[in-house]
mmCIF file of C-alpha atoms in Angstrom:
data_model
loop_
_atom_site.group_PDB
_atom_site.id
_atom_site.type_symbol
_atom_site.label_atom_id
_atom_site.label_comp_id
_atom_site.label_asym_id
_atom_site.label_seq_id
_atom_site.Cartn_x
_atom_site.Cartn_y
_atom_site.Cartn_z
ATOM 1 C CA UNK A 255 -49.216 -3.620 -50.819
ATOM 2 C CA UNK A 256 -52.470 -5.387 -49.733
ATOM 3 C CA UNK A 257 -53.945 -5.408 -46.356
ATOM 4 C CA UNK A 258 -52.470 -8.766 -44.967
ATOM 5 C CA UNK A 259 -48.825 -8.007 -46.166
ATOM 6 C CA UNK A 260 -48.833 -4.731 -44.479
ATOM 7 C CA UNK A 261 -50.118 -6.226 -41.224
ATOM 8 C CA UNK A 262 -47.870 -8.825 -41.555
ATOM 9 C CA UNK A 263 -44.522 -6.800 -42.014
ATOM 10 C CA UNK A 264 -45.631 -4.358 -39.337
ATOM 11 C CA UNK A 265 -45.624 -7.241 -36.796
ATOM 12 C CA UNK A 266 -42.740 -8.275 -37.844
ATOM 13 C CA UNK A 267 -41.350 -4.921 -37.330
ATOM 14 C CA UNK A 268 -42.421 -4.690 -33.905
ATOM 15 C CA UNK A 269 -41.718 -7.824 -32.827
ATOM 16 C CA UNK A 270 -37.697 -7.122 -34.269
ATOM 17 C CA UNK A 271 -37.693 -3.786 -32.676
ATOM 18 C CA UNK A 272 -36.976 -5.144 -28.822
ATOM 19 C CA UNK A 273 -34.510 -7.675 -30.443
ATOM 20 C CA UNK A 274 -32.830 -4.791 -32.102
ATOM 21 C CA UNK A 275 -32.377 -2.454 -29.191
ATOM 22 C CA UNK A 276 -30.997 -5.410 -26.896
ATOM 23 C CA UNK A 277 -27.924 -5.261 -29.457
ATOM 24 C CA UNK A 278 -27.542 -1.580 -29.325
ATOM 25 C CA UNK A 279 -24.347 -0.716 -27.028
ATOM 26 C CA UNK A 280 -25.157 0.368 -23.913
ATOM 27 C CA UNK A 281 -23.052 2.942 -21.996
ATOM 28 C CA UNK A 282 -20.183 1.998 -20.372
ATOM 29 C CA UNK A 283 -18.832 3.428 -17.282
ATOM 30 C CA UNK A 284 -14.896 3.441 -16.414
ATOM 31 C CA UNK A 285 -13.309 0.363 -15.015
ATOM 32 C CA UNK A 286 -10.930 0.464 -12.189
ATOM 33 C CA UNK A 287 -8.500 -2.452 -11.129
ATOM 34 C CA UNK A 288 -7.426 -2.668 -7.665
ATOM 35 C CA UNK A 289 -4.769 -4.855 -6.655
ATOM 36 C CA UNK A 290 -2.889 -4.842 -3.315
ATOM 37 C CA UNK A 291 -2.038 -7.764 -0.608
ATOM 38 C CA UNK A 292 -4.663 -7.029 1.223
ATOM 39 C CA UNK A 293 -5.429 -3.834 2.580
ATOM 40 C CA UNK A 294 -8.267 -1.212 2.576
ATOM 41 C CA UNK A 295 -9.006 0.615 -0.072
ATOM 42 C CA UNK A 296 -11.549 2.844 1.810
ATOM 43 C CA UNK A 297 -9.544 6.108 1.595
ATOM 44 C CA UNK A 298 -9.109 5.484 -2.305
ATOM 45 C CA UNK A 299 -13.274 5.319 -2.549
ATOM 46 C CA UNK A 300 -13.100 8.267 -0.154
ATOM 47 C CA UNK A 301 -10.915 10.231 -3.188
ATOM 48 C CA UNK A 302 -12.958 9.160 -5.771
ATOM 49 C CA UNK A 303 -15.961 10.068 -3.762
ATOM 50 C CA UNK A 304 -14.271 13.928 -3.383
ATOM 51 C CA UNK A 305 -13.787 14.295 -7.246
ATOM 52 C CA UNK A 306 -17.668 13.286 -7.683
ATOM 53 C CA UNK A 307 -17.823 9.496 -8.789
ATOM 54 C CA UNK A 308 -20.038 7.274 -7.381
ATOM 55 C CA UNK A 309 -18.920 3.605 -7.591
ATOM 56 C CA UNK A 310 -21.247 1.368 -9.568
ATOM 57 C CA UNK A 311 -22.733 4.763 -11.595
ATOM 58 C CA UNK A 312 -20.101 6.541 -12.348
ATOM 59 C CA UNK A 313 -17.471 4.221 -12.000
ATOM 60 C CA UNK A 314 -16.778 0.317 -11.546
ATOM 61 C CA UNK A 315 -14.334 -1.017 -9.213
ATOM 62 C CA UNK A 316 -12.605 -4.543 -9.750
ATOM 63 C CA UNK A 317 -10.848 -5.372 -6.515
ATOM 64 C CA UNK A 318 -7.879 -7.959 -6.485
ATOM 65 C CA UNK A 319 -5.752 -9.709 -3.560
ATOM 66 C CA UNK A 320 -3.041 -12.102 -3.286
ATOM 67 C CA UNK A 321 -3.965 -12.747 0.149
ATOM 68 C CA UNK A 322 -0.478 -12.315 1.497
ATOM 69 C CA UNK A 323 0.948 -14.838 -1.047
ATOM 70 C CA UNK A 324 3.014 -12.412 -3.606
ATOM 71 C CA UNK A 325 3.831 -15.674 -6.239
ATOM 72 C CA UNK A 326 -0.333 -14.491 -6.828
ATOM 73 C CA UNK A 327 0.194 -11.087 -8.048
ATOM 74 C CA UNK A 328 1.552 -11.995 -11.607
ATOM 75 C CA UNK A 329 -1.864 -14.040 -12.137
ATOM 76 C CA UNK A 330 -4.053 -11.445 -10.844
ATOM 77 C CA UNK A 331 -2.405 -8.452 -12.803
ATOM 78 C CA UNK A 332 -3.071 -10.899 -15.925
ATOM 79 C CA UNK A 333 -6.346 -11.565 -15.001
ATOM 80 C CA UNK A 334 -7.297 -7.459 -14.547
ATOM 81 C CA UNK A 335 -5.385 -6.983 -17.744
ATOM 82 C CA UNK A 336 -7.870 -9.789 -19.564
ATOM 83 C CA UNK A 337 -10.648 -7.897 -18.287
ATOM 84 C CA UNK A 338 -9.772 -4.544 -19.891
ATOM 85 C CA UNK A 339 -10.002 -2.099 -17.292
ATOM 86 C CA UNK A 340 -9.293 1.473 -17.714
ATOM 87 C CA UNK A 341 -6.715 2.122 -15.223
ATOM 88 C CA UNK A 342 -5.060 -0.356 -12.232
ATOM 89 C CA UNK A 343 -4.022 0.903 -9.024
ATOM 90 C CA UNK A 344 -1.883 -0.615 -7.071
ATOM 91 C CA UNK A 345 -0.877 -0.992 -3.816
ATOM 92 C CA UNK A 346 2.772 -2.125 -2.479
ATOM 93 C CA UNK A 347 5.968 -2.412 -5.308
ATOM 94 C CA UNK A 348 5.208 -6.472 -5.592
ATOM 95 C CA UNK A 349 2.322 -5.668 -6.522
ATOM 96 C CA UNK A 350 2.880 -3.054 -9.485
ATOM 97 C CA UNK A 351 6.451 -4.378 -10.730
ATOM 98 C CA UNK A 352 3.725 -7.879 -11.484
ATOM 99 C CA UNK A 353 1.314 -5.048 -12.905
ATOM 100 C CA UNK A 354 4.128 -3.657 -15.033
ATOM 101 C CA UNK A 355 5.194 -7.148 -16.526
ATOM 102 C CA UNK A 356 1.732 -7.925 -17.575
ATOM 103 C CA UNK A 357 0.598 -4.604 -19.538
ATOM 104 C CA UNK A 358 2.764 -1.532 -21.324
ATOM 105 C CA UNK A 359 -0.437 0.342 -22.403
ATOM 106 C CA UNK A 360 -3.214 0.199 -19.776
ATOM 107 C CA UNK A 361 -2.326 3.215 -17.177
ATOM 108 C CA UNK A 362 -0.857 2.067 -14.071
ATOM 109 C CA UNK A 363 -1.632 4.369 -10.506
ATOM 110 C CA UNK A 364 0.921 3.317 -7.780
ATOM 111 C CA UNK A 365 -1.067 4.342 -4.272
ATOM 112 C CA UNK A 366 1.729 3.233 -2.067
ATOM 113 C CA UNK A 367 5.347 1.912 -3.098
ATOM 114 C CA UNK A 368 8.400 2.539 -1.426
ATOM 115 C CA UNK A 369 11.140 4.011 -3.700
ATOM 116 C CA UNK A 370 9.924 3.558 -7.793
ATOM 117 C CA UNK A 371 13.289 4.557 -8.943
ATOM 118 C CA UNK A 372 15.529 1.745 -7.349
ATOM 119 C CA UNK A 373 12.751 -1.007 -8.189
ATOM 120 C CA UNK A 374 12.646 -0.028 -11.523
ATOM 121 C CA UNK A 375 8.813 1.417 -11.801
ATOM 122 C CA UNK A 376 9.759 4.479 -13.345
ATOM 123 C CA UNK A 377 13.153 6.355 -14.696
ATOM 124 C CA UNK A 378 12.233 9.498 -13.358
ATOM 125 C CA UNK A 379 10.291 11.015 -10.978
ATOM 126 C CA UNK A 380 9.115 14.145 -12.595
ATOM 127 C CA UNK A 381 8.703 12.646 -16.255
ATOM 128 C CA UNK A 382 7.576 8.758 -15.342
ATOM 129 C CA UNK A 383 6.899 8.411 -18.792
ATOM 130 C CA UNK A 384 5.318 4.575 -19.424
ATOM 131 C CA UNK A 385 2.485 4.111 -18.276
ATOM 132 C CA UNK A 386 3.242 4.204 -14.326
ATOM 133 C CA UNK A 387 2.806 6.911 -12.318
ATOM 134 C CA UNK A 388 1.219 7.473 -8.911
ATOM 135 C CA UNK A 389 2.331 8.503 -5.284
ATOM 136 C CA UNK A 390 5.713 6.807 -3.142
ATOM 137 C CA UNK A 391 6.084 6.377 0.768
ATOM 138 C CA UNK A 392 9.538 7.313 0.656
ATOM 139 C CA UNK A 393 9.940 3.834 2.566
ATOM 140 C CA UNK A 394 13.695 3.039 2.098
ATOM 141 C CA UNK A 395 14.784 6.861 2.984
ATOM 142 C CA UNK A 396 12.939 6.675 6.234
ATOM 143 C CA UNK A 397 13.879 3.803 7.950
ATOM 144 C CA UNK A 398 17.500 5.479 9.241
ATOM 145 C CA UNK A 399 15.241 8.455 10.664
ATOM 146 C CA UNK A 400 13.151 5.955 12.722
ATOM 147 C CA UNK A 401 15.957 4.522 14.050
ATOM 148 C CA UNK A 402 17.473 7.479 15.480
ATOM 149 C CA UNK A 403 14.065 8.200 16.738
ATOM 150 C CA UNK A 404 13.778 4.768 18.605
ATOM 151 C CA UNK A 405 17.525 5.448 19.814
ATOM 152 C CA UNK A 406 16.252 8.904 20.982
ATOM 153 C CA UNK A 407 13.450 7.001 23.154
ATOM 154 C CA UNK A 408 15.383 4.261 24.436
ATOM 155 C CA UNK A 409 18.813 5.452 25.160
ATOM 156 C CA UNK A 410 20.695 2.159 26.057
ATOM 157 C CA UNK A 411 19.255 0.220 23.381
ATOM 158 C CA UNK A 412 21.926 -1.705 22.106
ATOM 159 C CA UNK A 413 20.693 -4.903 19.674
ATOM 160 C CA UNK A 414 18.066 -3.655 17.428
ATOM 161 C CA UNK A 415 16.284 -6.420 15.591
ATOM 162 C CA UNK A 416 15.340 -5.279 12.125
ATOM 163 C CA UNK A 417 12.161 -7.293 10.238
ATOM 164 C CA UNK A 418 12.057 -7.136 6.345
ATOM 165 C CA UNK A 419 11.076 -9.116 3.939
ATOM 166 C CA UNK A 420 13.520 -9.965 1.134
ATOM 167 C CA UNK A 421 11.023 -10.971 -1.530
ATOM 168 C CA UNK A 422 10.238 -6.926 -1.466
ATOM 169 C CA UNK A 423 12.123 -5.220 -4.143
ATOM 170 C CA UNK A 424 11.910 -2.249 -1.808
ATOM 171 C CA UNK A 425 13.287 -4.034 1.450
ATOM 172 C CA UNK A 426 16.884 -4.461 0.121
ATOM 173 C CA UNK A 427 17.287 -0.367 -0.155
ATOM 174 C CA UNK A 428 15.617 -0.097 3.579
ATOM 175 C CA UNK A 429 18.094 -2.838 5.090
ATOM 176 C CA UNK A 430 21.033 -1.389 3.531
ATOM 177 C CA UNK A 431 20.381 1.951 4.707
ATOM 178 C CA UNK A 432 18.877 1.060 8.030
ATOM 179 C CA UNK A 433 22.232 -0.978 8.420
ATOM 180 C CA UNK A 434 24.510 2.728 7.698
ATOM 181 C CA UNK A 435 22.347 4.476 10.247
ATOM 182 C CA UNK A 436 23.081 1.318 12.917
ATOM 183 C CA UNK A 437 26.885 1.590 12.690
ATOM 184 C CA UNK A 438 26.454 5.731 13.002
ATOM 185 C CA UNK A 439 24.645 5.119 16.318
ATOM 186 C CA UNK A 440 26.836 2.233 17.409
ATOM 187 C CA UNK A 441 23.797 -0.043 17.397
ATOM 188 C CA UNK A 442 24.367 -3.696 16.588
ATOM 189 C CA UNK A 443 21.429 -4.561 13.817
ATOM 190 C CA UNK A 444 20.189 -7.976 13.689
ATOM 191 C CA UNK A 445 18.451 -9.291 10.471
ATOM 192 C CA UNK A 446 15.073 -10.572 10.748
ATOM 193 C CA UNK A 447 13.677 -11.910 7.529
ATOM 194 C CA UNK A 448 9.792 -13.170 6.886
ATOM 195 C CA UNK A 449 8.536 -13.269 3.602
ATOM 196 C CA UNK A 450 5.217 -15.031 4.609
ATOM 197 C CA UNK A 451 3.406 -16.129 8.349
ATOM 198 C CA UNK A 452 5.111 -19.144 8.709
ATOM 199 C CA UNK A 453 8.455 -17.112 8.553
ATOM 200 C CA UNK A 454 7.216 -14.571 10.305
ATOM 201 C CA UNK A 455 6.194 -17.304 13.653
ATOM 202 C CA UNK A 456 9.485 -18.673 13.183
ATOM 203 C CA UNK A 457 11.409 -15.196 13.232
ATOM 204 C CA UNK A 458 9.201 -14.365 16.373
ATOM 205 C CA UNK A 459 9.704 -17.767 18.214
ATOM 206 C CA UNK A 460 13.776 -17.300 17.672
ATOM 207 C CA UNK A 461 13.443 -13.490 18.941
ATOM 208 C CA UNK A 462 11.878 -14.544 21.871
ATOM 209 C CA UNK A 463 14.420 -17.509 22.436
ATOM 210 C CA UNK A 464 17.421 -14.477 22.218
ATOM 211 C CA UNK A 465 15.616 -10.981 22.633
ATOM 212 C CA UNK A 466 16.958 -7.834 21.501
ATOM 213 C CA UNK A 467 16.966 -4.384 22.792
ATOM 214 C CA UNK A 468 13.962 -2.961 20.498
ATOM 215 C CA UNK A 469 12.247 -3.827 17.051
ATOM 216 C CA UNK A 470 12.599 -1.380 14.142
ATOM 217 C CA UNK A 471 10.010 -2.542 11.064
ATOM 218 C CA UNK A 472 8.769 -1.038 7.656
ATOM 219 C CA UNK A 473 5.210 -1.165 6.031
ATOM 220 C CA UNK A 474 5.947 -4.388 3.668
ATOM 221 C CA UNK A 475 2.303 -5.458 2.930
ATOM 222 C CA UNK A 476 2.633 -9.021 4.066
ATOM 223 C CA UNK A 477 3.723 -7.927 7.733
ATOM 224 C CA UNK A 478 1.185 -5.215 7.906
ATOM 225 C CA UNK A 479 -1.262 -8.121 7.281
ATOM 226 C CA UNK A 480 -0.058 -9.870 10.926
ATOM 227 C CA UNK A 481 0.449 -6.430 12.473
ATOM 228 C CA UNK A 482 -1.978 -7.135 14.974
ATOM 229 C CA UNK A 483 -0.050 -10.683 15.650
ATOM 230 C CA UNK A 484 3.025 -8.306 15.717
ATOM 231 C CA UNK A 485 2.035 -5.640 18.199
ATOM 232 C CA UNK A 486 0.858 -8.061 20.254
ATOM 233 C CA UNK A 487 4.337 -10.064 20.545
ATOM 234 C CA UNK A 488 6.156 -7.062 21.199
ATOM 235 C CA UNK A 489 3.854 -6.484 24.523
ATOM 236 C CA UNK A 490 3.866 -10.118 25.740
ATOM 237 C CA UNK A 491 7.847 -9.607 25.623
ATOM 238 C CA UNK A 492 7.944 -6.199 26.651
ATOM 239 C CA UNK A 493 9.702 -5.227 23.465
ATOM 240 C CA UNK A 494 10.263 -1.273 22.399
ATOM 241 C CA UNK A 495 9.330 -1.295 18.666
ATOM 242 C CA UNK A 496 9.298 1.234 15.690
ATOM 243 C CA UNK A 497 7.122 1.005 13.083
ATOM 244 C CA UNK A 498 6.285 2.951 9.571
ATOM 245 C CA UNK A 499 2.587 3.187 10.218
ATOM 246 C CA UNK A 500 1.150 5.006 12.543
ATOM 247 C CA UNK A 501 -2.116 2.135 12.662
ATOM 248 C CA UNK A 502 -0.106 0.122 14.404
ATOM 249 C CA UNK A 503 1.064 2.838 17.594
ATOM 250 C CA UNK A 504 -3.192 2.731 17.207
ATOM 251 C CA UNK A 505 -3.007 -1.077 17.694
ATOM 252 C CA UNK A 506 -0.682 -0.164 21.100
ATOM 253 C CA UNK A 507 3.160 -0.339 19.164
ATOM 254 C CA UNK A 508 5.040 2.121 20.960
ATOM 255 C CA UNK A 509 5.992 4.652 17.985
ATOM 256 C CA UNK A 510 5.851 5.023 14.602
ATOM 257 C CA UNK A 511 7.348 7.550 11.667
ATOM 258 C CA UNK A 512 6.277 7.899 7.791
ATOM 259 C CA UNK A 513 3.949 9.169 5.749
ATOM 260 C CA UNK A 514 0.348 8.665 6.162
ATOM 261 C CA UNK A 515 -1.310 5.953 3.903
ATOM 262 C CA UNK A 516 -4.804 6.851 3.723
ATOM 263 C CA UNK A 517 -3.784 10.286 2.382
ATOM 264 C CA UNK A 518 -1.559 8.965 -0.068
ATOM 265 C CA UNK A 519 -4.760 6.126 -1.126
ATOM 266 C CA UNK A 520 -6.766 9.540 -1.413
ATOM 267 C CA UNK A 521 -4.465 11.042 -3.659
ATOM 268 C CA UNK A 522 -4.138 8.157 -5.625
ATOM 269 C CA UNK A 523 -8.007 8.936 -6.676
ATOM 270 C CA UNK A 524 -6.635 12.353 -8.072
ATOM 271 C CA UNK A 525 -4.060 10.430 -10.641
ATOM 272 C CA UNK A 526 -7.281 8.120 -11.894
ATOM 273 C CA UNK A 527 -9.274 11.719 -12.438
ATOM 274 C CA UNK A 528 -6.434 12.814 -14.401
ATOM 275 C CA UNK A 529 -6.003 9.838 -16.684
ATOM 276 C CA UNK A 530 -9.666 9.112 -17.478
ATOM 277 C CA UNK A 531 -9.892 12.336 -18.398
ATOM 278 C CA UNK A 532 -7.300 12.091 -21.281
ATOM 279 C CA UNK A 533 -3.789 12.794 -19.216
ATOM 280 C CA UNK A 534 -1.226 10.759 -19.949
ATOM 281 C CA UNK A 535 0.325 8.462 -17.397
ATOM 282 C CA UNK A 536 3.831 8.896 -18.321
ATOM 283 C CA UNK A 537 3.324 12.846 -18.332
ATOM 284 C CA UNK A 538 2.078 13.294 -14.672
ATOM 285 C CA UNK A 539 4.901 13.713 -12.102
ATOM 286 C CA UNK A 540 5.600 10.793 -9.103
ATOM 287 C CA UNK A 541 4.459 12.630 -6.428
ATOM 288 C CA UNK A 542 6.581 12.514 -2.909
ATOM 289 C CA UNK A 543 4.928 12.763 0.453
ATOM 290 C CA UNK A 544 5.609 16.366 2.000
ATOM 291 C CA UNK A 545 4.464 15.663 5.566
ATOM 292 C CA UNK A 546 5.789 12.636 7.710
ATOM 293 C CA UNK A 547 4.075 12.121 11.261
ATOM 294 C CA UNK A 548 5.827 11.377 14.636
ATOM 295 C CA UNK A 549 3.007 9.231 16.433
ATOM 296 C CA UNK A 550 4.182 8.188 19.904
ATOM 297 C CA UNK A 551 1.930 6.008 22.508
ATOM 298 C CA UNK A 552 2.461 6.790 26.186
ATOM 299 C CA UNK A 553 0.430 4.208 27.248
ATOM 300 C CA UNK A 554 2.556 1.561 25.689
ATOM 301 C CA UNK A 555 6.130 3.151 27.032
ATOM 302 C CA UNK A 556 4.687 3.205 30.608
ATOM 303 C CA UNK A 557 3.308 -0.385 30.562
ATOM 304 C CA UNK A 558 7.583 -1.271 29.098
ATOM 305 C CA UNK A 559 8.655 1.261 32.061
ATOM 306 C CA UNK A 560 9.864 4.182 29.497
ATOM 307 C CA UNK A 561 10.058 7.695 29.711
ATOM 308 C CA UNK A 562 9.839 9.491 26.291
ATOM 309 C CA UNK A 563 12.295 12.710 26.415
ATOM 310 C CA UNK A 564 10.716 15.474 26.203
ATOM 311 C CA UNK A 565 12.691 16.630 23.531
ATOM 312 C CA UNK A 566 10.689 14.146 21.244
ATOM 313 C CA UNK A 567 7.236 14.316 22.858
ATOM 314 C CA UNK A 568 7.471 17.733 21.868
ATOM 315 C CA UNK A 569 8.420 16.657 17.977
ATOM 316 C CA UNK A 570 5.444 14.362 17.565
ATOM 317 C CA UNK A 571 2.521 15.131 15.408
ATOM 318 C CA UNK A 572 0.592 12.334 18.450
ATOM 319 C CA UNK A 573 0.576 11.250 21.468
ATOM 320 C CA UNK A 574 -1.603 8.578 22.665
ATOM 321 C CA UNK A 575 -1.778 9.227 26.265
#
């Protein structure tokens, strides 16, 4: 080889080299679909954070919300689907039954859903098998405990208006039992349906027009999204109210029962460990919340001129005095 074709091909060699290594694959680092309502996923991160990844190093997070419009979820559980994530987590049964519909092989990690069996999610608890599996609220089992609670606070309530939201797969099992526990208390329940804010203004206009005795509610996403708007009705009429989450007795609601929500996000974070590290979705157990918390705030049964029993103060895990 003379001296000009050997300087010639070595340029040419260099000059390749950078084109070269641009078309090597680079490492890739798991890819994690969120997709909820809207609600915080801070206590998810927190998890993740406890089992040593570090979002946008060790891990990449693709964050999803319908906004409080549920007809959204099917095209944003296609759209995570398109972009090939690892795993999806998901927050709320709307969202994960959509979730569900759109993929039968990327895992699916419920962090919050009320009963999996009755919507369908999974046919058993301790062998999912699919590819769902996560934590439950226990939602629909709870709802006749809270209102034997809120009877136990406010003895001579007698109308109890009950909000759900019948585009919840979830809500039909809560109603139906919440309506057994009214008729074993001798409480007349009133149905209160919203599935979105206009609903909701129109179900609290009409409950203000012809108030009942006290509100009982669960955690359906797109009410926890006006919980603020909520709480804040129920002090302008001086209304007693039970609630699932105990961020809204924070807000000033009177009293709330259920599990708590971050801890189940946390332990969501365990199931995506699992999974990207070669478990099998369908192999890992539902898990069921073990500890349920009694928050009740004083300050909001004095301003409605209440005295808590002290009977019940004494059950609560809180009390906001």
């Amino acid at each position: 080889m003379d001296r000009r074709r050997f300087l010639s091909t070595t340029v040419a060699g260099i000059l390749a080299a950078p084109l070269v290594a641009e078309t090597q694959p680079s490492t890739t680092i798991p890819r994690i679909g969120l997709l909820a309502d809207a609600t915080s996923w801070h206590s998810f991160r927190l998890g993740l954070q406890d089992l040593g990844y570090v979002e946008g190093k060790s891990i990449a997070l693709e964050e999803r919300s319908s906004q409080g419009r549920n007809e959204r979820f099917s095209e944003l559980a296609s759209e995570l689907v398109r972009l090939n994530v690892n795993i999806i987590v998901t927050w709320g049964t709307p969202a994960t039954l959509a979730v569900k519909q759109a993929t039968k092989t990327i895992p699916i990690v419920m962090a919050h859903v009320g009963d999996p069996l009755r919507s369908g999610l999974v046919a058993n608890l301790a062998h999912p098998g699919g590819n769902v599996t996560g934590v439950t609220a226990l939602g629909p089992g709870l709802v006749a405990k809270r209102l034997e609670f809120l009877k136990e606070a406010v003895p001579n309530v007698s109308r109890v208006a009950f909000l759900w939201n019948p585009a919840n797969p979830d809500q039909k099992s809560s109603f139906n039992e919440v309506q057994a526990g009214a008729r074993a208390l001798g409480v007349t329940l009133h149905s209160v349906e919203a599935r979105s804010r206009e609903e909701l203004e129109q179900a609290l206009a009409a409950m203000k027009q012809s108030p009942p005795s006290a509100l009982l509610m669960t955690a359906d996403a797109v009410h926890q999204r006006y919980m603020s708007r909520i709480v804040a009705f129920t002090s302008e009429t001086r209304l007693p109210a039970m609630y699932q989450l105990k961020e809204a007795v924070d807000r000033g609601g009177l009293m709330s029962y259920g599990a708590s929500l971050p801890d189940l996000a946390r332990r969501a974070a365990y199931f995506v460990d699992k999974i990207l590290k070669g478990a099998k979705p369908g192999d890992l157990p539902v898990e069921q919340p073990t500890k349920f918390e009694l928050v009740i705030n004083l300050k909001t049964a004095k301003a409605l001129g209440l005295t808590i029993p002290p009977s019940l103060l004494l059950r609560a895990d809180q009390v906001i005095e």
